[in-house]
PDB file of C-alpha atoms in Angstrom:
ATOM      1  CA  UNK A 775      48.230  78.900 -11.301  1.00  0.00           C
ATOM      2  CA  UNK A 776      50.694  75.983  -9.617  1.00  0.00           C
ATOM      3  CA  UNK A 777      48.869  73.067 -10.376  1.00  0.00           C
ATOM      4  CA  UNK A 778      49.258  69.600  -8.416  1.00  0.00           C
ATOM      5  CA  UNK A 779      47.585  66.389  -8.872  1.00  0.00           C
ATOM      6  CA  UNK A 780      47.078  63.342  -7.653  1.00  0.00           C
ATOM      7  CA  UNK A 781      46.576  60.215  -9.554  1.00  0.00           C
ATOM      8  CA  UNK A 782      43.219  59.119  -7.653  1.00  0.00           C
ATOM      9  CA  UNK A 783      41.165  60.469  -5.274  1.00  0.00           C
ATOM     10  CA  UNK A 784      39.987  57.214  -3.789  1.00  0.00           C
ATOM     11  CA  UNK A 785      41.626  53.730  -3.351  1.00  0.00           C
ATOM     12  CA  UNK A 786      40.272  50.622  -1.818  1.00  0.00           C
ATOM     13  CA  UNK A 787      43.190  48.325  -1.219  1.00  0.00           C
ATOM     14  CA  UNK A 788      43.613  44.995   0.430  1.00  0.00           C
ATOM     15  CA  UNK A 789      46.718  44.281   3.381  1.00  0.00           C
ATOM     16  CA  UNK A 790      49.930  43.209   1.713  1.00  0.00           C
ATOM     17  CA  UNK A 791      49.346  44.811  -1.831  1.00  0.00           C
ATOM     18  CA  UNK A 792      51.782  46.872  -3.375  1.00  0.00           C
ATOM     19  CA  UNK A 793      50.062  50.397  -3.968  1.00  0.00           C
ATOM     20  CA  UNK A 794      51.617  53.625  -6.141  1.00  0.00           C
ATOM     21  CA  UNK A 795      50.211  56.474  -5.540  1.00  0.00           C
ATOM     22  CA  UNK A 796      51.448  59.287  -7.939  1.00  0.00           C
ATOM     23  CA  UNK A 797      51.811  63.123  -7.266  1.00  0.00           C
ATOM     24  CA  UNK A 798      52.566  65.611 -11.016  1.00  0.00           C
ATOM     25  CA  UNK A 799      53.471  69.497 -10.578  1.00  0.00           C
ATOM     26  CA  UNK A 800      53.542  71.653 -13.320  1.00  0.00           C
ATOM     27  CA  UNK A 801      55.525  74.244 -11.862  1.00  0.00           C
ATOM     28  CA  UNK A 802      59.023  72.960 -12.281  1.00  0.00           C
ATOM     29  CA  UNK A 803      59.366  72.304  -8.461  1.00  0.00           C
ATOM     30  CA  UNK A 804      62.099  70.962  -7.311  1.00  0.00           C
ATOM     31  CA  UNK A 805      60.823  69.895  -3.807  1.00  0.00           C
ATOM     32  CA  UNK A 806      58.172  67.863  -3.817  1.00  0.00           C
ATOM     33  CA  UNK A 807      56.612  66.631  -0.175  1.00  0.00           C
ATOM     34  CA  UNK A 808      54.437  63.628   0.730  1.00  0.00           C
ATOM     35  CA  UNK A 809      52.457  63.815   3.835  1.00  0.00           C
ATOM     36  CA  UNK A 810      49.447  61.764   5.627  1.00  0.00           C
ATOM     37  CA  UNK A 811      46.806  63.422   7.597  1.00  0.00           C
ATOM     38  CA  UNK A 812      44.835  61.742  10.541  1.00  0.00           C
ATOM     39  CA  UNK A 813      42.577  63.049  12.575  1.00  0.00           C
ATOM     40  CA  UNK A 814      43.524  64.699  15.473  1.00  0.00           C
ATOM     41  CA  UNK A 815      47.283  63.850  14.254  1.00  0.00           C
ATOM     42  CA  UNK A 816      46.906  66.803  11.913  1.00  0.00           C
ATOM     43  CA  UNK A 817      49.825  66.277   9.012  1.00  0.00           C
ATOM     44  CA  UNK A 818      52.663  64.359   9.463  1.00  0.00           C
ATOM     45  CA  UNK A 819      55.768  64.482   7.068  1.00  0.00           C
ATOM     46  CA  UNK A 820      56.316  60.795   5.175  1.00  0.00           C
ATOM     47  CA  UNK A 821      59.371  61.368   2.574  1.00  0.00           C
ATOM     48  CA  UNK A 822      60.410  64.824   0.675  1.00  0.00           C
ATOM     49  CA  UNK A 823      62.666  65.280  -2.378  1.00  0.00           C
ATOM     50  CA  UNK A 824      64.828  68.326  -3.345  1.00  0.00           C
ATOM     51  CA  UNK A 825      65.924  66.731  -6.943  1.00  0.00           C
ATOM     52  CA  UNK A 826      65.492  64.367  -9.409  1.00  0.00           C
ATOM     53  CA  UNK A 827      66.806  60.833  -7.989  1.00  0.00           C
ATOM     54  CA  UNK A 828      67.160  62.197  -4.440  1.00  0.00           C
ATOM     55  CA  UNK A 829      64.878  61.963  -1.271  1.00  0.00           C
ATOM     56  CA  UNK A 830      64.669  62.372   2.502  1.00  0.00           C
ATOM     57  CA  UNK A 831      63.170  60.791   5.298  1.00  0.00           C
ATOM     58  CA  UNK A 832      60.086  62.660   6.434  1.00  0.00           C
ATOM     59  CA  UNK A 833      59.115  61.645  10.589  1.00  0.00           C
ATOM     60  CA  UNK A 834      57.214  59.016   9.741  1.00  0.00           C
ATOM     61  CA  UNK A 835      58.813  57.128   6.622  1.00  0.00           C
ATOM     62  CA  UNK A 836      58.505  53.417   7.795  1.00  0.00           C
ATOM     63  CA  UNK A 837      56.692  51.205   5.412  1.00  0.00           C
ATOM     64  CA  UNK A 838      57.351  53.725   2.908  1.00  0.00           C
ATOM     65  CA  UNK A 839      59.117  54.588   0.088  1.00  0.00           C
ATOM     66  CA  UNK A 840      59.456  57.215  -3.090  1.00  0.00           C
ATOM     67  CA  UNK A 841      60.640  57.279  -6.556  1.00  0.00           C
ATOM     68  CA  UNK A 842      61.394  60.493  -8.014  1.00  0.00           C
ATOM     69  CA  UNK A 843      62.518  59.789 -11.785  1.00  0.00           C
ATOM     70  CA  UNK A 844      61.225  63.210 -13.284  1.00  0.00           C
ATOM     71  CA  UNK A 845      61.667  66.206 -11.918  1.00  0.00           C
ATOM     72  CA  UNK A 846      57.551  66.802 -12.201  1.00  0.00           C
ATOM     73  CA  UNK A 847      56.538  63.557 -10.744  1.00  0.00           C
ATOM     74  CA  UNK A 848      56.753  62.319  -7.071  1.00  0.00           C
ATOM     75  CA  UNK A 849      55.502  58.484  -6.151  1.00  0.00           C
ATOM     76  CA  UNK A 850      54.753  56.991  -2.961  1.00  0.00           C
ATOM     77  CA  UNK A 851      55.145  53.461  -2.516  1.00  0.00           C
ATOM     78  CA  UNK A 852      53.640  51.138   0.094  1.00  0.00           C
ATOM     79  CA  UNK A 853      55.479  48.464  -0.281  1.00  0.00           C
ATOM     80  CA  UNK A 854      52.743  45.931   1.793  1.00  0.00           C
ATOM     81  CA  UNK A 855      50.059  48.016   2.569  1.00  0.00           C
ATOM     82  CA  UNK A 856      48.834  47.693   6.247  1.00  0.00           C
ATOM     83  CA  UNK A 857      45.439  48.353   7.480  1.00  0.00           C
ATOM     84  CA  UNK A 858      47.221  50.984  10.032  1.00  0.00           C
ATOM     85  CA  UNK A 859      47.877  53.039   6.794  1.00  0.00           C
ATOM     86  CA  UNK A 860      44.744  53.818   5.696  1.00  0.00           C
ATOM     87  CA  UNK A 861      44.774  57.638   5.688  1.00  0.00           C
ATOM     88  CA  UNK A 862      44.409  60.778   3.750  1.00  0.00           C
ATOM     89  CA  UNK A 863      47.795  61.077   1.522  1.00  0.00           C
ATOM     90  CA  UNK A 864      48.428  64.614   0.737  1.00  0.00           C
ATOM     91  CA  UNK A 865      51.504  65.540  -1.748  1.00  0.00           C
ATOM     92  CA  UNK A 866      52.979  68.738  -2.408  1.00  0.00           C
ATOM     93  CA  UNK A 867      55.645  71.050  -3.793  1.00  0.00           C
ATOM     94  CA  UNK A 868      56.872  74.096  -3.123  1.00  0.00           C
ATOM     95  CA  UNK A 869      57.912  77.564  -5.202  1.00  0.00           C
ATOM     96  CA  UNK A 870      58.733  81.004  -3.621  1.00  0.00           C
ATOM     97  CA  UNK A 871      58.524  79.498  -0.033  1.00  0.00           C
ATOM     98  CA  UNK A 872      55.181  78.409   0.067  1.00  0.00           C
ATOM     99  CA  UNK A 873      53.606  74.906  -0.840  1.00  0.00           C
ATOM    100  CA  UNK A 874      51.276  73.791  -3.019  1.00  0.00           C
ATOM    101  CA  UNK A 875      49.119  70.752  -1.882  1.00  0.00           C
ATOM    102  CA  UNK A 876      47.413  68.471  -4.250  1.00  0.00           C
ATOM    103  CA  UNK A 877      43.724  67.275  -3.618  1.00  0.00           C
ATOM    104  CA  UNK A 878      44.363  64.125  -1.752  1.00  0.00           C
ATOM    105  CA  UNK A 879      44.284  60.171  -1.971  1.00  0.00           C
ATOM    106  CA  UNK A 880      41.748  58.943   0.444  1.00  0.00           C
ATOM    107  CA  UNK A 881      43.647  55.312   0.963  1.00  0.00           C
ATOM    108  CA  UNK A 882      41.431  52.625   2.619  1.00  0.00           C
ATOM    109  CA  UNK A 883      43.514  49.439   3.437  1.00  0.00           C
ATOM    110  CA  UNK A 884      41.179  46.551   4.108  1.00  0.00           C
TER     111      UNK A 884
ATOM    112  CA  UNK B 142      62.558  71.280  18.163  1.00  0.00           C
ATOM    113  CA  UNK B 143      60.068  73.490  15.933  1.00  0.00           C
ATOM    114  CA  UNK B 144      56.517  73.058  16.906  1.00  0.00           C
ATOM    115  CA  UNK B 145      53.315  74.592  16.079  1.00  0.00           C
ATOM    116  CA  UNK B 146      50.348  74.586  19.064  1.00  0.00           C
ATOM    117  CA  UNK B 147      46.611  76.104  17.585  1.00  0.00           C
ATOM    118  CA  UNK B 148      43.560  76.051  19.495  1.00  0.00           C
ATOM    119  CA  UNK B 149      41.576  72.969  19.712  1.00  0.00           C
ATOM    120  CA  UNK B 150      38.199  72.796  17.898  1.00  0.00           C
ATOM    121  CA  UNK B 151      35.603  72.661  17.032  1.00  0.00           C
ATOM    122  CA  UNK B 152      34.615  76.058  16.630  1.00  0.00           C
ATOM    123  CA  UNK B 153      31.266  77.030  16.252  1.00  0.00           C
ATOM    124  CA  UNK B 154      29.859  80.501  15.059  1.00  0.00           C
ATOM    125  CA  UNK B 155      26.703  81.937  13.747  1.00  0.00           C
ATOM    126  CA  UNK B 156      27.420  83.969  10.567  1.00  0.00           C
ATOM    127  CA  UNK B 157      28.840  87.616  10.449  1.00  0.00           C
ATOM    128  CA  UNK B 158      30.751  86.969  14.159  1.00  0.00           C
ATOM    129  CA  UNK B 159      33.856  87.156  14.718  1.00  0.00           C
ATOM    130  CA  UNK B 160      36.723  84.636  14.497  1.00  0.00           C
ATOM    131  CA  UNK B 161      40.007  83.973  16.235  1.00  0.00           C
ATOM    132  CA  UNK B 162      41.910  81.068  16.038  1.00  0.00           C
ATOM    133  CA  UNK B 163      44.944  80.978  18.188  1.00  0.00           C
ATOM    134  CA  UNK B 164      48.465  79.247  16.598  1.00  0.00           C
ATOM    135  CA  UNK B 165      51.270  79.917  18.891  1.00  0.00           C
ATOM    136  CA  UNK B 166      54.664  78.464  17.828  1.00  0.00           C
ATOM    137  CA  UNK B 167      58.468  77.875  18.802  1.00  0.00           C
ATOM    138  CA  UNK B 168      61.118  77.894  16.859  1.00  0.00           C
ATOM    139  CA  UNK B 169      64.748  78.357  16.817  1.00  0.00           C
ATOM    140  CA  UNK B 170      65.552  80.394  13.755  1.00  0.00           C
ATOM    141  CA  UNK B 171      63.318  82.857  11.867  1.00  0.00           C
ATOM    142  CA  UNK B 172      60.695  81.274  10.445  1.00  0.00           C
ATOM    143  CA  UNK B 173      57.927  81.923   7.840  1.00  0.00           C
ATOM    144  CA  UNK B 174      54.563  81.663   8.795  1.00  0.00           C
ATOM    145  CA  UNK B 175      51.534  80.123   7.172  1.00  0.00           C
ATOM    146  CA  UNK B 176      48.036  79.548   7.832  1.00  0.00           C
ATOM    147  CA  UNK B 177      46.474  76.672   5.133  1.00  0.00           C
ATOM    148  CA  UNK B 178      42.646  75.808   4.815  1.00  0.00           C
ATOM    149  CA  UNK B 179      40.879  72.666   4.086  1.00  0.00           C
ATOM    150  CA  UNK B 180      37.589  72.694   2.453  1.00  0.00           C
ATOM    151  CA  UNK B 181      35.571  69.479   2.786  1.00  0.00           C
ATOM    152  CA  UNK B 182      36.684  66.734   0.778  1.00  0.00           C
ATOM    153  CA  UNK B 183      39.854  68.582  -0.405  1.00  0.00           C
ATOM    154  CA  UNK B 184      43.432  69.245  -0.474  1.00  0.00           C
ATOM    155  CA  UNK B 185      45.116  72.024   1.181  1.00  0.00           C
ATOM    156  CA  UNK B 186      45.077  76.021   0.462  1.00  0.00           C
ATOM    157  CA  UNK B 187      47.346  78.602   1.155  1.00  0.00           C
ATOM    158  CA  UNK B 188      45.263  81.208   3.214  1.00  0.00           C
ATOM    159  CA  UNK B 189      48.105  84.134   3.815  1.00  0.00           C
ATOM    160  CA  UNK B 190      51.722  83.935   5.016  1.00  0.00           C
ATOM    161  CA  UNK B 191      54.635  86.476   6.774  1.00  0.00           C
ATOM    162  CA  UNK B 192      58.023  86.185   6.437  1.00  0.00           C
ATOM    163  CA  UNK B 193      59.422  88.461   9.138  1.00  0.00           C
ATOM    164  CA  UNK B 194      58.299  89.850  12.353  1.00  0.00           C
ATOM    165  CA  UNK B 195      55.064  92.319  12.494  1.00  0.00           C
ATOM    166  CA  UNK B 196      54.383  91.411   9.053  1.00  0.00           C
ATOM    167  CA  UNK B 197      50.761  90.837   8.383  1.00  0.00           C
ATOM    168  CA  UNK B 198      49.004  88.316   6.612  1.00  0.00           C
ATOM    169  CA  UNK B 199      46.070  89.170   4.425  1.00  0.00           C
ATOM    170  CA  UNK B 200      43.666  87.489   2.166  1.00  0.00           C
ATOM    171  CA  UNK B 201      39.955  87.032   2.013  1.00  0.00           C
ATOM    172  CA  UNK B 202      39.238  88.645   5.083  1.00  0.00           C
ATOM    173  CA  UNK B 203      41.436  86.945   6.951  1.00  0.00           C
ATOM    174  CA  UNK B 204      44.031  89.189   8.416  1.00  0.00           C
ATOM    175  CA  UNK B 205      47.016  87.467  10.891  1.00  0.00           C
ATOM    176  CA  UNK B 206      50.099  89.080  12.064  1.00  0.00           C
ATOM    177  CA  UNK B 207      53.386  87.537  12.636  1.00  0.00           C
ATOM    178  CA  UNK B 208      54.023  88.888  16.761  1.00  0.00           C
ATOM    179  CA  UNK B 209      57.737  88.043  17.426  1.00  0.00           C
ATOM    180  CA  UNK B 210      57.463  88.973  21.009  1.00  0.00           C
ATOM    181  CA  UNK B 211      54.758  86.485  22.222  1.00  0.00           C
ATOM    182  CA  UNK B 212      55.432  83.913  19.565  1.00  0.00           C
ATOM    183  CA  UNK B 213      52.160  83.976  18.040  1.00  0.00           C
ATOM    184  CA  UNK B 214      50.131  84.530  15.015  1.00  0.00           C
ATOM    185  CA  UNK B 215      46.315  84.500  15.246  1.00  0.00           C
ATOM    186  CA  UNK B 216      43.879  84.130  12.830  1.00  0.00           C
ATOM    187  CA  UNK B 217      41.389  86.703  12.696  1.00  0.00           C
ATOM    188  CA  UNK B 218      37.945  87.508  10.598  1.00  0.00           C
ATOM    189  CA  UNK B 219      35.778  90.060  11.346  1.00  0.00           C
ATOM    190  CA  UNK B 220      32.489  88.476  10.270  1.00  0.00           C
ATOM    191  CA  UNK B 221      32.217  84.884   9.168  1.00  0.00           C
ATOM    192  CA  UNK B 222      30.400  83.441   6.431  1.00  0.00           C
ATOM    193  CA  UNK B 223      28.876  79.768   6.507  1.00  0.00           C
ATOM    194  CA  UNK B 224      31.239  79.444   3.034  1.00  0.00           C
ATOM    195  CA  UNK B 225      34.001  79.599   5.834  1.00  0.00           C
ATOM    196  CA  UNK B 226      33.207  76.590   7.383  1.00  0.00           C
ATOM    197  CA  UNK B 227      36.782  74.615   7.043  1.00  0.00           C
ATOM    198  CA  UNK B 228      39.552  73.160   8.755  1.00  0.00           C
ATOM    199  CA  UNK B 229      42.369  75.931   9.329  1.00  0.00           C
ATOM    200  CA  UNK B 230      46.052  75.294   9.899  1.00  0.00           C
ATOM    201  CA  UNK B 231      49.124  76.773  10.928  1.00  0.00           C
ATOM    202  CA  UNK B 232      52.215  76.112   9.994  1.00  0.00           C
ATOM    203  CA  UNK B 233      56.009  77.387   9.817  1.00  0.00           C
ATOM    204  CA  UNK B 234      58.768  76.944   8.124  1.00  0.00           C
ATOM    205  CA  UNK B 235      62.678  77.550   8.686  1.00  0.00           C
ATOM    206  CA  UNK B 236      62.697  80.110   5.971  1.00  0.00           C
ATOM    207  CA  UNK B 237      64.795  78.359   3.511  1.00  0.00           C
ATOM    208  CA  UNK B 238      63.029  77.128  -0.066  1.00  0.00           C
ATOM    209  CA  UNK B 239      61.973  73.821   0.207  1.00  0.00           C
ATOM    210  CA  UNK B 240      62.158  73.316   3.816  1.00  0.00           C
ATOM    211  CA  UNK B 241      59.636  71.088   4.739  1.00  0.00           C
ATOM    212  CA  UNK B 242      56.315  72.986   6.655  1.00  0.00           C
ATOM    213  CA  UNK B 243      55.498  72.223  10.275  1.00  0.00           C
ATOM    214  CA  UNK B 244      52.157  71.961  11.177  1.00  0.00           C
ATOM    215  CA  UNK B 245      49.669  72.627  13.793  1.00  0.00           C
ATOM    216  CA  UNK B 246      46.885  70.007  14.225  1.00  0.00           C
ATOM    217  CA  UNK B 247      43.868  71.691  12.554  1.00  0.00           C
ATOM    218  CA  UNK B 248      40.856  73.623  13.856  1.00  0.00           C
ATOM    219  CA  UNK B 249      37.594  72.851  12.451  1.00  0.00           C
ATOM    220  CA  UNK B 250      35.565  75.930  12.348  1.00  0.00           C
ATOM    221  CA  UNK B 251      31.900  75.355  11.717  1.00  0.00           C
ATOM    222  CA  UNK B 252      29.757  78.707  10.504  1.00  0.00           C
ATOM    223  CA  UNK B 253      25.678  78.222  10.801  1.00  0.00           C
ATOM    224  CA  UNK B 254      23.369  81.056   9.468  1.00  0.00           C
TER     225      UNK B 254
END
């Protein structure tokens, strides 16, 4: 079975932090996605990388950014976290034309 | 652009009813379709997919076909179970790997017994 994780479940930050959250496939992907989910937004498309090193601007990428440094691990970055992005972050990656969704990151930006 | 439009919820059944969720979509290629569920406090599942027109979906008792002609591709159950109680989306794709998935906005379906 594809297996996706996320490196927490829950995080409590503060505004104006720095915050990683990290994304690992075991599947040898080589896109990996990173979305948010709001209510009544449904999922929105942040960043999304198709290689090692390379990445692409999702809909909604400001006050973002990725790393992508292995091929089996895909970081989002909020580079000064703002209370407007506390959200469910949901990464995923995709084999045989369907994706793969880790459990989520439940951020809370106080 | 691409766009997927499903019914608004909530929806709320009593157990062994039956279940339609509507997910109507536009596109301008040929695009894969997906519905994904969302069990409380988790990340998203792959329910059943079709790549091509009048293809049908299957999995769990789920059952949705991919209708070309109108556009669409419903969700259907023929009796619910409270275990179904979920948040249900659908989605589409352009067809090529790693083409990021469009999504509709999620319809919570709530099952009592």
């Amino acid at each position: 079975d594809v297996k996706v994780t996320q490196s927490s479940r829950y995080l409590v930050k503060r505004t104006g932090e720095k915050v990683f959250l990290e994304c690992v496939q075991d599947m040898d992907h080589e896109n990996m996605f990173w979305y948010r989910q709001d209510p009544g937004l449904g999922l929105r498309l942040i960043y999304f990388s198709y290689d090692v090193k390379m990445k692409e601007k999702g809909d909604i990428p400001e006050g973002y950014s990725v790393s992508r440094e292995k091929k089996e691990r895909f970081s989002l970055i909020l580079e000064s976290a703002s209370t407007n992005q506390t959200s469910m972050y949901l990464c995923a990656s995709t084999g045989q034309e369907t994706q793969y969704f880790g459990p989520g990151t439940r951020l809370l930006v106080l | 652009g691409d766009s997927v439009t499903q019914m608004e919820g909530p929806v709320t059944l009593s157990e062994e009813a039956f279940l339609t969720i509507n997910c109507t979509y536009t596109a301008t290629g040929y695009p894969s379709l997906f519905w994904y569920v969302q069990y409380p406090g988790e990340g998203l599942q792959l329910l059943l997919k079709a790549t091509k027109a009048d293809d049908k979906g299957s999995n769990k008792g789920f059952e949705a076909t991919y209708r070309k002609e109108t556009t669409s591709f419903h969700l259907e159950k023929g009796s619910v179970q409270v275990s179904d109680s979920a948040v249900y989306f659908c989605a589409l794709t352009a067809n090529q790997a790693g083409t990021a998935l469009i999504f509709g906005k999620g319809t919570t379906l709530s099952v009592s017994s």
